Amino acid sequence: MIQFLPDIRKVRNALIVTHQNEDFDAICSGLILLEMFKNIGIKSDFYILSDNYDKWSFLPYSDRIICFGEEHYLDDRYDLFFAVDTSNLDKYRHIYRKIRNAFIGIIDHHDKIKTESFDLLIQDEKAAATAQILYWILIKNFGMITYTQAVNMYAAILSDSMFFRSPKVDWRTHYIFGEISKILDDVDKRFIKRMVMEDRHIEPDYYKLIYYLTNNRVYSYEVSGRKNSILVSFIYVKNKISSNPKYRSMLNNKMILIDILSDISRVHYS
């Protein structure tokens, strides 16, 4: 069913890991992969190198996270080992005996690969987040994104793109964000944004402006003619903000306005 994996019928247990000092993209990408495996009947564990579970407890499937120091909850042997948002496998030597015969895969958006010990590498260094790569994997293999996958993907992209300020943000990032935004309800989107904002230490006024942009169909546009569509959308929303007393005062802050407008100049089109 999943084209990049070995014979699924032979896979019984999968272990998913990510980098140390986990961020939203690391955790959410792992949880997306865990749900994908669950949906095709593969028992999966997601092991992290910190003991900070509470921070992620609001995310779907976060109860499946196994923290550092809880290795006794891991199975004795895994057939499948996947590292997401990282290629540094050195930190997992202490559990090597559990994965030494496993098929090893890496899904990452970073440009430097730090190991040669893998069976499969899925890498897109141009992606703003690893979750962005997982979007296409899910669409290609299943033709859809579940609600819980959309929640995790939404948080991952917002965080790793730094609310679309990263130089890696391009039309694909906006397109994926628009597609998953259609799946989620407004209550969940507001809550996720606030949690990511707190993690990223984004100022409240900047958050309000970002919130307005991402809740006014800015990213709902067709891929065809995408350059004009995205620019028109930003100009349209900018005009709406400037005519709205609630947001007009924010436009007096030139730094905030520059931050928003710089996002437009950083969108690259193939």
PDB file of C-alpha atoms in Angstrom:
ATOM      1  CA  MET A   1       0.000   0.000   0.000  1.00  0.00           C
ATOM      2  CA  ILE A   2       2.748   2.456   0.945  1.00  0.00           C
ATOM      3  CA  GLN A   3       5.087   2.498  -2.009  1.00  0.00           C
ATOM      4  CA  PHE A   4       8.291   3.480  -0.223  1.00  0.00           C
ATOM      5  CA  LEU A   5       8.111   0.793   2.488  1.00  0.00           C
ATOM      6  CA  PRO A   6       9.249  -2.841   2.417  1.00  0.00           C
ATOM      7  CA  ASP A   7       6.645  -5.608   2.311  1.00  0.00           C
ATOM      8  CA  ILE A   8       4.019  -4.414   4.807  1.00  0.00           C
ATOM      9  CA  ARG A   9       2.917  -7.964   5.547  1.00  0.00           C
ATOM     10  CA  LYS A  10       6.292  -8.627   7.185  1.00  0.00           C
ATOM     11  CA  VAL A  11       6.252  -5.504   9.381  1.00  0.00           C
ATOM     12  CA  ARG A  12       4.984  -6.004  12.922  1.00  0.00           C
ATOM     13  CA  ASN A  13       6.449  -3.184  15.009  1.00  0.00           C
ATOM     14  CA  ALA A  14       7.700   0.282  14.068  1.00  0.00           C
ATOM     15  CA  LEU A  15       9.732   2.729  16.126  1.00  0.00           C
ATOM     16  CA  ILE A  16       9.690   6.444  15.300  1.00  0.00           C
ATOM     17  CA  VAL A  17      12.271   8.900  16.646  1.00  0.00           C
ATOM     18  CA  THR A  18      13.218  12.533  16.108  1.00  0.00           C
ATOM     19  CA  HIS A  19      15.905  15.025  17.107  1.00  0.00           C
ATOM     20  CA  GLN A  20      16.825  16.178  20.594  1.00  0.00           C
ATOM     21  CA  ASN A  21      15.247  19.400  21.942  1.00  0.00           C
ATOM     22  CA  GLU A  22      12.088  18.569  20.051  1.00  0.00           C
ATOM     23  CA  ASP A  23      10.024  21.280  18.378  1.00  0.00           C
ATOM     24  CA  PHE A  24       6.531  21.190  16.906  1.00  0.00           C
ATOM     25  CA  ASP A  25       7.668  19.921  13.508  1.00  0.00           C
ATOM     26  CA  ALA A  26       9.638  17.082  15.107  1.00  0.00           C
ATOM     27  CA  ILE A  27       6.817  15.978  17.407  1.00  0.00           C
ATOM     28  CA  CYS A  28       3.952  16.529  14.974  1.00  0.00           C
ATOM     29  CA  SER A  29       5.740  14.772  12.101  1.00  0.00           C
ATOM     30  CA  GLY A  30       6.353  11.773  14.338  1.00  0.00           C
ATOM     31  CA  LEU A  31       2.699  11.690  15.381  1.00  0.00           C
ATOM     32  CA  ILE A  32       1.530  11.966  11.767  1.00  0.00           C
ATOM     33  CA  LEU A  33       3.715   9.002  10.810  1.00  0.00           C
ATOM     34  CA  LEU A  34       2.527   7.052  13.858  1.00  0.00           C
ATOM     35  CA  GLU A  35      -1.113   7.531  12.842  1.00  0.00           C
ATOM     36  CA  MET A  36      -0.334   6.554   9.259  1.00  0.00           C
ATOM     37  CA  PHE A  37       1.231   3.283  10.440  1.00  0.00           C
ATOM     38  CA  LYS A  38      -1.668   2.666  12.839  1.00  0.00           C
ATOM     39  CA  ASN A  39      -4.167   3.053  10.000  1.00  0.00           C
ATOM     40  CA  ILE A  40      -2.504   0.242   8.039  1.00  0.00           C
ATOM     41  CA  GLY A  41      -2.196  -2.091  11.012  1.00  0.00           C
ATOM     42  CA  ILE A  42       1.406  -1.517  12.108  1.00  0.00           C
ATOM     43  CA  LYS A  43       1.951  -1.198  15.858  1.00  0.00           C
ATOM     44  CA  SER A  44       4.101   1.884  16.410  1.00  0.00           C
ATOM     45  CA  ASP A  45       5.933   3.631  19.238  1.00  0.00           C
ATOM     46  CA  PHE A  46       7.220   7.206  19.179  1.00  0.00           C
ATOM     47  CA  TYR A  47      10.307   7.665  21.341  1.00  0.00           C
ATOM     48  CA  ILE A  48      11.710  11.100  22.238  1.00  0.00           C
ATOM     49  CA  LEU A  49      14.961  12.059  23.963  1.00  0.00           C
ATOM     50  CA  SER A  50      13.393  14.402  26.518  1.00  0.00           C
ATOM     51  CA  ASP A  51      11.014  13.852  29.408  1.00  0.00           C
ATOM     52  CA  ASN A  52       8.861  16.877  28.569  1.00  0.00           C
ATOM     53  CA  TYR A  53       5.602  15.163  27.612  1.00  0.00           C
ATOM     54  CA  ASP A  54       3.190  17.766  29.029  1.00  0.00           C
ATOM     55  CA  LYS A  55       4.125  20.341  26.411  1.00  0.00           C
ATOM     56  CA  TRP A  56       2.731  18.110  23.653  1.00  0.00           C
ATOM     57  CA  SER A  57      -0.222  16.585  25.503  1.00  0.00           C
ATOM     58  CA  PHE A  58      -2.843  18.548  23.516  1.00  0.00           C
ATOM     59  CA  LEU A  59      -1.755  17.012  20.198  1.00  0.00           C
ATOM     60  CA  PRO A  60      -3.599  14.003  18.720  1.00  0.00           C
ATOM     61  CA  TYR A  61      -1.911  10.665  19.526  1.00  0.00           C
ATOM     62  CA  SER A  62       0.490  12.341  21.984  1.00  0.00           C
ATOM     63  CA  ASP A  63      -0.431   9.650  24.521  1.00  0.00           C
ATOM     64  CA  ARG A  64       1.658   7.282  22.366  1.00  0.00           C
ATOM     65  CA  ILE A  65       4.862   9.231  23.061  1.00  0.00           C
ATOM     66  CA  ILE A  66       7.473   7.354  25.103  1.00  0.00           C
ATOM     67  CA  CYS A  67       9.894   9.702  26.867  1.00  0.00           C
ATOM     68  CA  PHE A  68      13.574   9.267  27.677  1.00  0.00           C
ATOM     69  CA  GLY A  69      13.934   7.106  30.767  1.00  0.00           C
ATOM     70  CA  GLU A  70      10.905   4.999  29.840  1.00  0.00           C
ATOM     71  CA  GLU A  71      12.768   2.586  27.558  1.00  0.00           C
ATOM     72  CA  HIS A  72      11.174  -0.350  29.365  1.00  0.00           C
ATOM     73  CA  TYR A  73       7.966   0.506  27.490  1.00  0.00           C
ATOM     74  CA  LEU A  74       9.670  -0.130  24.151  1.00  0.00           C
ATOM     75  CA  ASP A  75       9.236  -3.475  22.426  1.00  0.00           C
ATOM     76  CA  ASP A  76      12.096  -5.955  22.376  1.00  0.00           C
ATOM     77  CA  ARG A  77      12.553  -5.711  18.627  1.00  0.00           C
ATOM     78  CA  TYR A  78      11.399  -3.478  15.763  1.00  0.00           C
ATOM     79  CA  ASP A  79      11.097  -4.333  12.079  1.00  0.00           C
ATOM     80  CA  LEU A  80      10.848  -0.697  11.028  1.00  0.00           C
ATOM     81  CA  PHE A  81      12.787   2.306  12.359  1.00  0.00           C
ATOM     82  CA  PHE A  82      11.998   5.817  11.124  1.00  0.00           C
ATOM     83  CA  ALA A  83      13.736   9.070  12.026  1.00  0.00           C
ATOM     84  CA  VAL A  84      11.699  12.184  11.202  1.00  0.00           C
ATOM     85  CA  ASP A  85      13.031  15.754  11.037  1.00  0.00           C
ATOM     86  CA  THR A  86      16.542  14.452  11.735  1.00  0.00           C
ATOM     87  CA  SER A  87      19.233  12.218  10.268  1.00  0.00           C
ATOM     88  CA  ASN A  88      21.395  12.069  13.395  1.00  0.00           C
ATOM     89  CA  LEU A  89      20.983   8.539  14.707  1.00  0.00           C
ATOM     90  CA  ASP A  90      23.952   8.579  17.114  1.00  0.00           C
ATOM     91  CA  LYS A  91      21.735   9.530  20.058  1.00  0.00           C
ATOM     92  CA  TYR A  92      19.906   6.203  19.785  1.00  0.00           C
ATOM     93  CA  ARG A  93      22.841   3.859  20.367  1.00  0.00           C
ATOM     94  CA  HIS A  94      21.444   3.006  23.804  1.00  0.00           C
ATOM     95  CA  ILE A  95      18.489   1.254  22.128  1.00  0.00           C
ATOM     96  CA  TYR A  96      20.471  -0.177  19.209  1.00  0.00           C
ATOM     97  CA  ARG A  97      19.766  -3.791  20.124  1.00  0.00           C
ATOM     98  CA  LYS A  98      16.057  -3.121  19.593  1.00  0.00           C
ATOM     99  CA  ILE A  99      16.555  -1.817  16.039  1.00  0.00           C
ATOM    100  CA  ARG A 100      19.730  -3.506  14.767  1.00  0.00           C
ATOM    101  CA  ASN A 101      17.866  -5.652  12.221  1.00  0.00           C
ATOM    102  CA  ALA A 102      15.223  -3.057  11.353  1.00  0.00           C
ATOM    103  CA  PHE A 103      14.589  -1.368   8.019  1.00  0.00           C
ATOM    104  CA  ILE A 104      15.857   2.187   8.646  1.00  0.00           C
ATOM    105  CA  GLY A 105      14.168   5.170   7.005  1.00  0.00           C
ATOM    106  CA  ILE A 106      14.695   8.926   7.279  1.00  0.00           C
ATOM    107  CA  ILE A 107      12.230  11.691   6.397  1.00  0.00           C
ATOM    108  CA  ASP A 108      13.813  15.127   6.710  1.00  0.00           C
ATOM    109  CA  HIS A 109      13.811  18.650   5.306  1.00  0.00           C
ATOM    110  CA  HIS A 110      17.280  19.629   6.502  1.00  0.00           C
ATOM    111  CA  ASP A 111      20.039  19.856   3.910  1.00  0.00           C
ATOM    112  CA  LYS A 112      22.788  17.953   5.774  1.00  0.00           C
ATOM    113  CA  ILE A 113      22.402  14.199   6.190  1.00  0.00           C
ATOM    114  CA  LYS A 114      24.410  13.064   9.205  1.00  0.00           C
ATOM    115  CA  THR A 115      24.437   9.312   8.688  1.00  0.00           C
ATOM    116  CA  GLU A 116      25.021   6.770   5.951  1.00  0.00           C
ATOM    117  CA  SER A 117      23.312   3.964   7.866  1.00  0.00           C
ATOM    118  CA  PHE A 118      19.865   3.924   6.305  1.00  0.00           C
ATOM    119  CA  ASP A 119      17.832   1.913   3.828  1.00  0.00           C
ATOM    120  CA  LEU A 120      15.643   4.783   2.670  1.00  0.00           C
ATOM    121  CA  LEU A 121      15.996   8.566   2.596  1.00  0.00           C
ATOM    122  CA  ILE A 122      13.099  10.883   1.774  1.00  0.00           C
ATOM    123  CA  GLN A 123      14.527  14.388   1.793  1.00  0.00           C
ATOM    124  CA  ASP A 124      13.362  17.762   0.532  1.00  0.00           C
ATOM    125  CA  GLU A 125      15.692  20.492   1.752  1.00  0.00           C
ATOM    126  CA  LYS A 126      13.460  23.116   0.127  1.00  0.00           C
ATOM    127  CA  ALA A 127      10.458  22.212   2.304  1.00  0.00           C
ATOM    128  CA  ALA A 128       9.656  24.600   5.148  1.00  0.00           C
ATOM    129  CA  ALA A 129       8.833  21.674   7.469  1.00  0.00           C
ATOM    130  CA  THR A 130       9.130  17.899   7.506  1.00  0.00           C
ATOM    131  CA  ALA A 131       5.342  17.761   7.897  1.00  0.00           C
ATOM    132  CA  GLN A 132       5.156  19.303   4.434  1.00  0.00           C
ATOM    133  CA  ILE A 133       6.877  16.201   3.000  1.00  0.00           C
ATOM    134  CA  LEU A 134       4.483  13.946   4.914  1.00  0.00           C
ATOM    135  CA  TYR A 135       1.529  15.755   3.328  1.00  0.00           C
ATOM    136  CA  TRP A 136       2.555  14.548  -0.133  1.00  0.00           C
ATOM    137  CA  ILE A 137       3.310  11.033   1.142  1.00  0.00           C
ATOM    138  CA  LEU A 138      -0.207  10.808   2.595  1.00  0.00           C
ATOM    139  CA  ILE A 139      -1.896  12.262  -0.482  1.00  0.00           C
ATOM    140  CA  LYS A 140      -0.002   9.939  -2.834  1.00  0.00           C
ATOM    141  CA  ASN A 141      -0.708   6.802  -0.813  1.00  0.00           C
ATOM    142  CA  PHE A 142      -4.138   7.480   0.707  1.00  0.00           C
ATOM    143  CA  GLY A 143      -5.557  10.397  -1.270  1.00  0.00           C
ATOM    144  CA  MET A 144      -6.608  12.255   1.880  1.00  0.00           C
ATOM    145  CA  ILE A 145      -5.553  13.813   5.188  1.00  0.00           C
ATOM    146  CA  THR A 146      -7.429  12.882   8.376  1.00  0.00           C
ATOM    147  CA  TYR A 147      -8.578  15.534  10.831  1.00  0.00           C
ATOM    148  CA  THR A 148      -5.991  14.502  13.431  1.00  0.00           C
ATOM    149  CA  GLN A 149      -3.212  14.504  10.841  1.00  0.00           C
ATOM    150  CA  ALA A 150      -4.329  17.989   9.796  1.00  0.00           C
ATOM    151  CA  VAL A 151      -4.087  19.231  13.403  1.00  0.00           C
ATOM    152  CA  ASN A 152      -0.493  18.027  13.699  1.00  0.00           C
ATOM    153  CA  MET A 153       0.416  19.286  10.236  1.00  0.00           C
ATOM    154  CA  TYR A 154      -1.077  22.718  10.940  1.00  0.00           C
ATOM    155  CA  ALA A 155       0.999  23.137  14.126  1.00  0.00           C
ATOM    156  CA  ALA A 156       4.185  21.838  12.477  1.00  0.00           C
ATOM    157  CA  ILE A 157       4.016  24.161   9.472  1.00  0.00           C
ATOM    158  CA  LEU A 158       3.123  27.243  11.525  1.00  0.00           C
ATOM    159  CA  SER A 159       6.028  26.599  13.871  1.00  0.00           C
ATOM    160  CA  ASP A 160       8.823  25.557  11.504  1.00  0.00           C
ATOM    161  CA  SER A 161       7.936  28.198   8.913  1.00  0.00           C
ATOM    162  CA  MET A 162       8.044  30.740  11.776  1.00  0.00           C
ATOM    163  CA  PHE A 163       4.536  31.841  10.828  1.00  0.00           C
ATOM    164  CA  PHE A 164       5.560  31.978   7.139  1.00  0.00           C
ATOM    165  CA  ARG A 165       8.645  34.137   7.749  1.00  0.00           C
ATOM    166  CA  SER A 166      11.155  31.404   6.899  1.00  0.00           C
ATOM    167  CA  PRO A 167      13.055  31.815   3.611  1.00  0.00           C
ATOM    168  CA  LYS A 168      12.037  28.226   2.798  1.00  0.00           C
ATOM    169  CA  VAL A 169       8.363  29.196   2.528  1.00  0.00           C
ATOM    170  CA  ASP A 170       7.153  28.899  -1.057  1.00  0.00           C
ATOM    171  CA  TRP A 171       3.890  28.351  -2.927  1.00  0.00           C
ATOM    172  CA  ARG A 172       3.819  24.700  -1.837  1.00  0.00           C
ATOM    173  CA  THR A 173       3.807  25.714   1.833  1.00  0.00           C
ATOM    174  CA  HIS A 174       0.893  28.073   1.244  1.00  0.00           C
ATOM    175  CA  TYR A 175      -0.971  25.504  -0.826  1.00  0.00           C
ATOM    176  CA  ILE A 176      -0.650  22.757   1.821  1.00  0.00           C
ATOM    177  CA  PHE A 177      -1.580  25.158   4.604  1.00  0.00           C
ATOM    178  CA  GLY A 178      -4.662  26.188   2.646  1.00  0.00           C
ATOM    179  CA  GLU A 179      -5.709  22.586   2.077  1.00  0.00           C
ATOM    180  CA  ILE A 180      -5.382  21.538   5.725  1.00  0.00           C
ATOM    181  CA  SER A 181      -7.047  24.785   6.862  1.00  0.00           C
ATOM    182  CA  LYS A 182     -10.174  23.656   5.021  1.00  0.00           C
ATOM    183  CA  ILE A 183     -10.270  20.488   7.143  1.00  0.00           C
ATOM    184  CA  LEU A 184      -9.981  22.133  10.575  1.00  0.00           C
ATOM    185  CA  ASP A 185     -12.606  24.125  12.443  1.00  0.00           C
ATOM    186  CA  ASP A 186     -11.905  27.667  13.626  1.00  0.00           C
ATOM    187  CA  VAL A 187     -11.765  26.740  17.319  1.00  0.00           C
ATOM    188  CA  ASP A 188      -8.938  24.250  16.782  1.00  0.00           C
ATOM    189  CA  LYS A 189      -7.059  26.629  14.482  1.00  0.00           C
ATOM    190  CA  ARG A 190      -7.190  29.447  17.036  1.00  0.00           C
ATOM    191  CA  PHE A 191      -6.005  27.152  19.827  1.00  0.00           C
ATOM    192  CA  ILE A 192      -3.137  25.689  17.784  1.00  0.00           C
ATOM    193  CA  LYS A 193      -1.950  29.150  16.747  1.00  0.00           C
ATOM    194  CA  ARG A 194      -1.923  30.330  20.332  1.00  0.00           C
ATOM    195  CA  MET A 195       0.063  27.284  21.493  1.00  0.00           C
ATOM    196  CA  VAL A 196       2.618  27.707  18.698  1.00  0.00           C
ATOM    197  CA  MET A 197       2.791  31.455  19.318  1.00  0.00           C
ATOM    198  CA  GLU A 198       3.647  30.855  22.976  1.00  0.00           C
ATOM    199  CA  ASP A 199       6.301  28.323  21.994  1.00  0.00           C
ATOM    200  CA  ARG A 200       7.802  30.730  19.451  1.00  0.00           C
ATOM    201  CA  HIS A 201       7.500  33.736  21.818  1.00  0.00           C
ATOM    202  CA  ILE A 202       5.644  35.787  19.222  1.00  0.00           C
ATOM    203  CA  GLU A 203       4.376  39.181  20.417  1.00  0.00           C
ATOM    204  CA  PRO A 204       0.565  39.450  20.853  1.00  0.00           C
ATOM    205  CA  ASP A 205       0.092  42.245  18.270  1.00  0.00           C
ATOM    206  CA  TYR A 206       2.019  40.305  15.679  1.00  0.00           C
ATOM    207  CA  TYR A 207      -0.058  37.239  16.513  1.00  0.00           C
ATOM    208  CA  LYS A 208      -3.296  39.186  15.991  1.00  0.00           C
ATOM    209  CA  LEU A 209      -2.179  40.322  12.566  1.00  0.00           C
ATOM    210  CA  ILE A 210      -1.032  36.813  11.613  1.00  0.00           C
ATOM    211  CA  TYR A 211      -4.323  35.441  12.943  1.00  0.00           C
ATOM    212  CA  TYR A 212      -6.256  37.857  10.745  1.00  0.00           C
ATOM    213  CA  LEU A 213      -4.216  36.918   7.689  1.00  0.00           C
ATOM    214  CA  THR A 214      -4.560  33.184   8.204  1.00  0.00           C
ATOM    215  CA  ASN A 215      -8.301  33.371   8.844  1.00  0.00           C
ATOM    216  CA  ASN A 216      -9.340  35.404   5.816  1.00  0.00           C
ATOM    217  CA  ARG A 217      -8.870  32.880   3.039  1.00  0.00           C
ATOM    218  CA  VAL A 218      -5.382  34.191   2.312  1.00  0.00           C
ATOM    219  CA  TYR A 219      -4.096  30.720   1.515  1.00  0.00           C
ATOM    220  CA  SER A 220      -7.168  29.412  -0.306  1.00  0.00           C
ATOM    221  CA  TYR A 221      -6.109  29.829  -3.902  1.00  0.00           C
ATOM    222  CA  GLU A 222      -5.666  27.691  -6.968  1.00  0.00           C
ATOM    223  CA  VAL A 223      -2.218  26.411  -7.866  1.00  0.00           C
ATOM    224  CA  SER A 224      -2.684  27.614 -11.437  1.00  0.00           C
ATOM    225  CA  GLY A 225      -1.843  31.292 -11.669  1.00  0.00           C
ATOM    226  CA  ARG A 226      -0.551  31.017  -8.141  1.00  0.00           C
ATOM    227  CA  LYS A 227       1.740  34.066  -8.181  1.00  0.00           C
ATOM    228  CA  ASN A 228      -1.030  36.520  -9.000  1.00  0.00           C
ATOM    229  CA  SER A 229      -3.454  34.787  -6.661  1.00  0.00           C
ATOM    230  CA  ILE A 230      -1.211  34.972  -3.613  1.00  0.00           C
ATOM    231  CA  LEU A 231      -0.292  38.611  -4.214  1.00  0.00           C
ATOM    232  CA  VAL A 232      -3.902  39.602  -4.784  1.00  0.00           C
ATOM    233  CA  SER A 233      -4.878  37.771  -1.610  1.00  0.00           C
ATOM    234  CA  PHE A 234      -2.277  39.602   0.471  1.00  0.00           C
ATOM    235  CA  ILE A 235      -3.181  42.972  -1.013  1.00  0.00           C
ATOM    236  CA  TYR A 236      -6.882  42.285  -0.440  1.00  0.00           C
ATOM    237  CA  VAL A 237      -6.362  41.341   3.189  1.00  0.00           C
ATOM    238  CA  LYS A 238      -3.953  44.238   3.767  1.00  0.00           C
ATOM    239  CA  ASN A 239      -6.621  46.636   2.512  1.00  0.00           C
ATOM    240  CA  LYS A 240      -9.241  44.999   4.732  1.00  0.00           C
ATOM    241  CA  ILE A 241      -6.975  45.407   7.754  1.00  0.00           C
ATOM    242  CA  SER A 242      -6.219  49.056   6.999  1.00  0.00           C
ATOM    243  CA  SER A 243      -9.947  49.805   6.750  1.00  0.00           C
ATOM    244  CA  ASN A 244     -10.746  47.989   9.990  1.00  0.00           C
ATOM    245  CA  PRO A 245     -10.336  50.188  13.122  1.00  0.00           C
ATOM    246  CA  LYS A 246      -9.532  47.090  15.164  1.00  0.00           C
ATOM    247  CA  TYR A 247      -6.348  46.465  13.157  1.00  0.00           C
ATOM    248  CA  ARG A 248      -5.530  49.905  11.724  1.00  0.00           C
ATOM    249  CA  SER A 249      -3.389  50.906  14.699  1.00  0.00           C
ATOM    250  CA  MET A 250      -1.159  47.892  14.155  1.00  0.00           C
ATOM    251  CA  LEU A 251      -0.221  49.126  10.705  1.00  0.00           C
ATOM    252  CA  ASN A 252       1.407  52.146  12.338  1.00  0.00           C
ATOM    253  CA  ASN A 253       4.054  49.767  13.628  1.00  0.00           C
ATOM    254  CA  LYS A 254       6.376  49.678  10.629  1.00  0.00           C
ATOM    255  CA  MET A 255       8.308  46.667  11.855  1.00  0.00           C
ATOM    256  CA  ILE A 256       5.167  44.541  12.017  1.00  0.00           C
ATOM    257  CA  LEU A 257       4.135  45.693   8.552  1.00  0.00           C
ATOM    258  CA  ILE A 258       7.605  44.982   7.171  1.00  0.00           C
ATOM    259  CA  ASP A 259       7.494  41.497   8.687  1.00  0.00           C
ATOM    260  CA  ILE A 260       4.196  40.780   6.947  1.00  0.00           C
ATOM    261  CA  LEU A 261       5.174  42.291   3.606  1.00  0.00           C
ATOM    262  CA  SER A 262       8.531  40.506   3.636  1.00  0.00           C
ATOM    263  CA  ASP A 263       6.624  37.232   3.519  1.00  0.00           C
ATOM    264  CA  ILE A 264       5.438  38.167   0.037  1.00  0.00           C
ATOM    265  CA  SER A 265       8.971  38.776  -1.228  1.00  0.00           C
ATOM    266  CA  ARG A 266      10.108  35.444   0.209  1.00  0.00           C
ATOM    267  CA  VAL A 267       7.577  33.388  -1.709  1.00  0.00           C
ATOM    268  CA  HIS A 268       9.419  31.642  -4.536  1.00  0.00           C
ATOM    269  CA  TYR A 269       7.708  30.039  -7.491  1.00  0.00           C
ATOM    270  CA  SER A 270       9.024  27.267  -9.689  1.00  0.00           C
TER     271      SER A 270
END
